[in-house]
Amino acid sequence: MKVIAFIPARGGSKSIPEKNIKSFCGRPLIFWILQQLQTSDVDEIIVATDSESIKNIVESFSFPKVKIYIRDSKNAQDDSSTESVMLEYINFSNLSDSDVFMLVQATSPFTISNHFNEGL
């Protein structure tokens, strides 16, 4: 059994382009959630993005649990649902029936590792 945290991080946003990597308290917004997941009971963190900038920034953190998944452009549109990219990844990967797959939002920087552990 693996515990997988799945973070959709689309580059395009009409309201705030590339909001997931905008500076928040001196670091890119996505850094805070990744840092907390890194110290949680999660085994693997998947960042699903269509943005080269987000990919490069996430990789620059060198968090060992983090993997990048390049999402299909059809699931990175303004009208694409979060569920569509989750299903895309699930269909792509070989998850076991015993794996735990949880959605995590990059835009929740105040969530701490203990919150994930308690939820699990």
JSON list of N, CA, C and O in Angstrom, two decimals, residues 3 21-22 32-33 61 68 73-74 109 114:
[
{"chain": "A", "resi": 3, "resn": "VAL", "atom": "N", "xyz": [0.64, 5.63, -0.08]},
{"chain": "A", "resi": 3, "resn": "VAL", "atom": "CA", "xyz": [-0.19, 6.82, 0.09]},
{"chain": "A", "resi": 3, "resn": "VAL", "atom": "C", "xyz": [0.34, 7.85, -0.89]},
{"chain": "A", "resi": 3, "resn": "VAL", "atom": "O", "xyz": [1.51, 8.26, -0.81]},
{"chain": "A", "resi": 21, "resn": "ILE", "atom": "N", "xyz": [2.91, 29.24, -8.42]},
{"chain": "A", "resi": 21, "resn": "ILE", "atom": "CA", "xyz": [4.32, 29.58, -8.20]},
{"chain": "A", "resi": 21, "resn": "ILE", "atom": "C", "xyz": [4.54, 31.06, -7.89]},
{"chain": "A", "resi": 21, "resn": "ILE", "atom": "O", "xyz": [5.67, 31.52, -7.82]},
{"chain": "A", "resi": 22, "resn": "LYS", "atom": "N", "xyz": [3.45, 31.78, -7.66]},
{"chain": "A", "resi": 22, "resn": "LYS", "atom": "CA", "xyz": [3.58, 33.17, -7.21]},
{"chain": "A", "resi": 22, "resn": "LYS", "atom": "C", "xyz": [4.22, 33.19, -5.82]},
{"chain": "A", "resi": 22, "resn": "LYS", "atom": "O", "xyz": [4.00, 32.29, -5.01]},
{"chain": "A", "resi": 32, "resn": "TRP", "atom": "N", "xyz": [5.05, 25.49, 0.02]},
{"chain": "A", "resi": 32, "resn": "TRP", "atom": "CA", "xyz": [4.59, 25.28, 1.40]},
{"chain": "A", "resi": 32, "resn": "TRP", "atom": "C", "xyz": [3.86, 23.96, 1.56]},
{"chain": "A", "resi": 32, "resn": "TRP", "atom": "O", "xyz": [4.09, 23.23, 2.53]},
{"chain": "A", "resi": 33, "resn": "ILE", "atom": "N", "xyz": [3.01, 23.61, 0.62]},
{"chain": "A", "resi": 33, "resn": "ILE", "atom": "CA", "xyz": [2.27, 22.35, 0.73]},
{"chain": "A", "resi": 33, "resn": "ILE", "atom": "C", "xyz": [3.20, 21.17, 0.47]},
{"chain": "A", "resi": 33, "resn": "ILE", "atom": "O", "xyz": [3.10, 20.14, 1.12]},
{"chain": "A", "resi": 61, "resn": "PHE", "atom": "N", "xyz": [13.24, 22.33, -5.85]},
{"chain": "A", "resi": 61, "resn": "PHE", "atom": "CA", "xyz": [13.17, 22.09, -4.41]},
{"chain": "A", "resi": 61, "resn": "PHE", "atom": "C", "xyz": [13.89, 20.80, -4.01]},
{"chain": "A", "resi": 61, "resn": "PHE", "atom": "O", "xyz": [14.26, 20.64, -2.85]},
{"chain": "A", "resi": 68, "resn": "ILE", "atom": "N", "xyz": [6.94, 14.65, -10.97]},
{"chain": "A", "resi": 68, "resn": "ILE", "atom": "CA", "xyz": [6.17, 15.49, -11.88]},
{"chain": "A", "resi": 68, "resn": "ILE", "atom": "C", "xyz": [5.42, 14.60, -12.85]},
{"chain": "A", "resi": 68, "resn": "ILE", "atom": "O", "xyz": [5.97, 13.65, -13.40]},
{"chain": "A", "resi": 73, "resn": "SER", "atom": "N", "xyz": [-3.00, 18.36, -22.30]},
{"chain": "A", "resi": 73, "resn": "SER", "atom": "CA", "xyz": [-3.50, 19.72, -22.48]},
{"chain": "A", "resi": 73, "resn": "SER", "atom": "C", "xyz": [-5.03, 19.79, -22.42]},
{"chain": "A", "resi": 73, "resn": "SER", "atom": "O", "xyz": [-5.59, 20.80, -21.99]},
{"chain": "A", "resi": 74, "resn": "LYS", "atom": "N", "xyz": [-5.72, 18.72, -22.81]},
{"chain": "A", "resi": 74, "resn": "LYS", "atom": "CA", "xyz": [-7.19, 18.74, -22.74]},
{"chain": "A", "resi": 74, "resn": "LYS", "atom": "C", "xyz": [-7.68, 18.79, -21.30]},
{"chain": "A", "resi": 74, "resn": "LYS", "atom": "O", "xyz": [-8.81, 19.20, -21.04]},
{"chain": "A", "resi": 109, "resn": "PRO", "atom": "N", "xyz": [-1.73, 26.82, 1.66]},
{"chain": "A", "resi": 109, "resn": "PRO", "atom": "CA", "xyz": [-0.39, 26.83, 2.25]},
{"chain": "A", "resi": 109, "resn": "PRO", "atom": "C", "xyz": [-0.34, 26.67, 3.76]},
{"chain": "A", "resi": 109, "resn": "PRO", "atom": "O", "xyz": [0.74, 26.44, 4.31]},
{"chain": "A", "resi": 114, "resn": "ASN", "atom": "N", "xyz": [0.79, 17.35, 10.01]},
{"chain": "A", "resi": 114, "resn": "ASN", "atom": "CA", "xyz": [-0.08, 16.69, 10.98]},
{"chain": "A", "resi": 114, "resn": "ASN", "atom": "C", "xyz": [-1.52, 16.59, 10.48]},
{"chain": "A", "resi": 114, "resn": "ASN", "atom": "O", "xyz": [-2.21, 15.61, 10.76]}
]
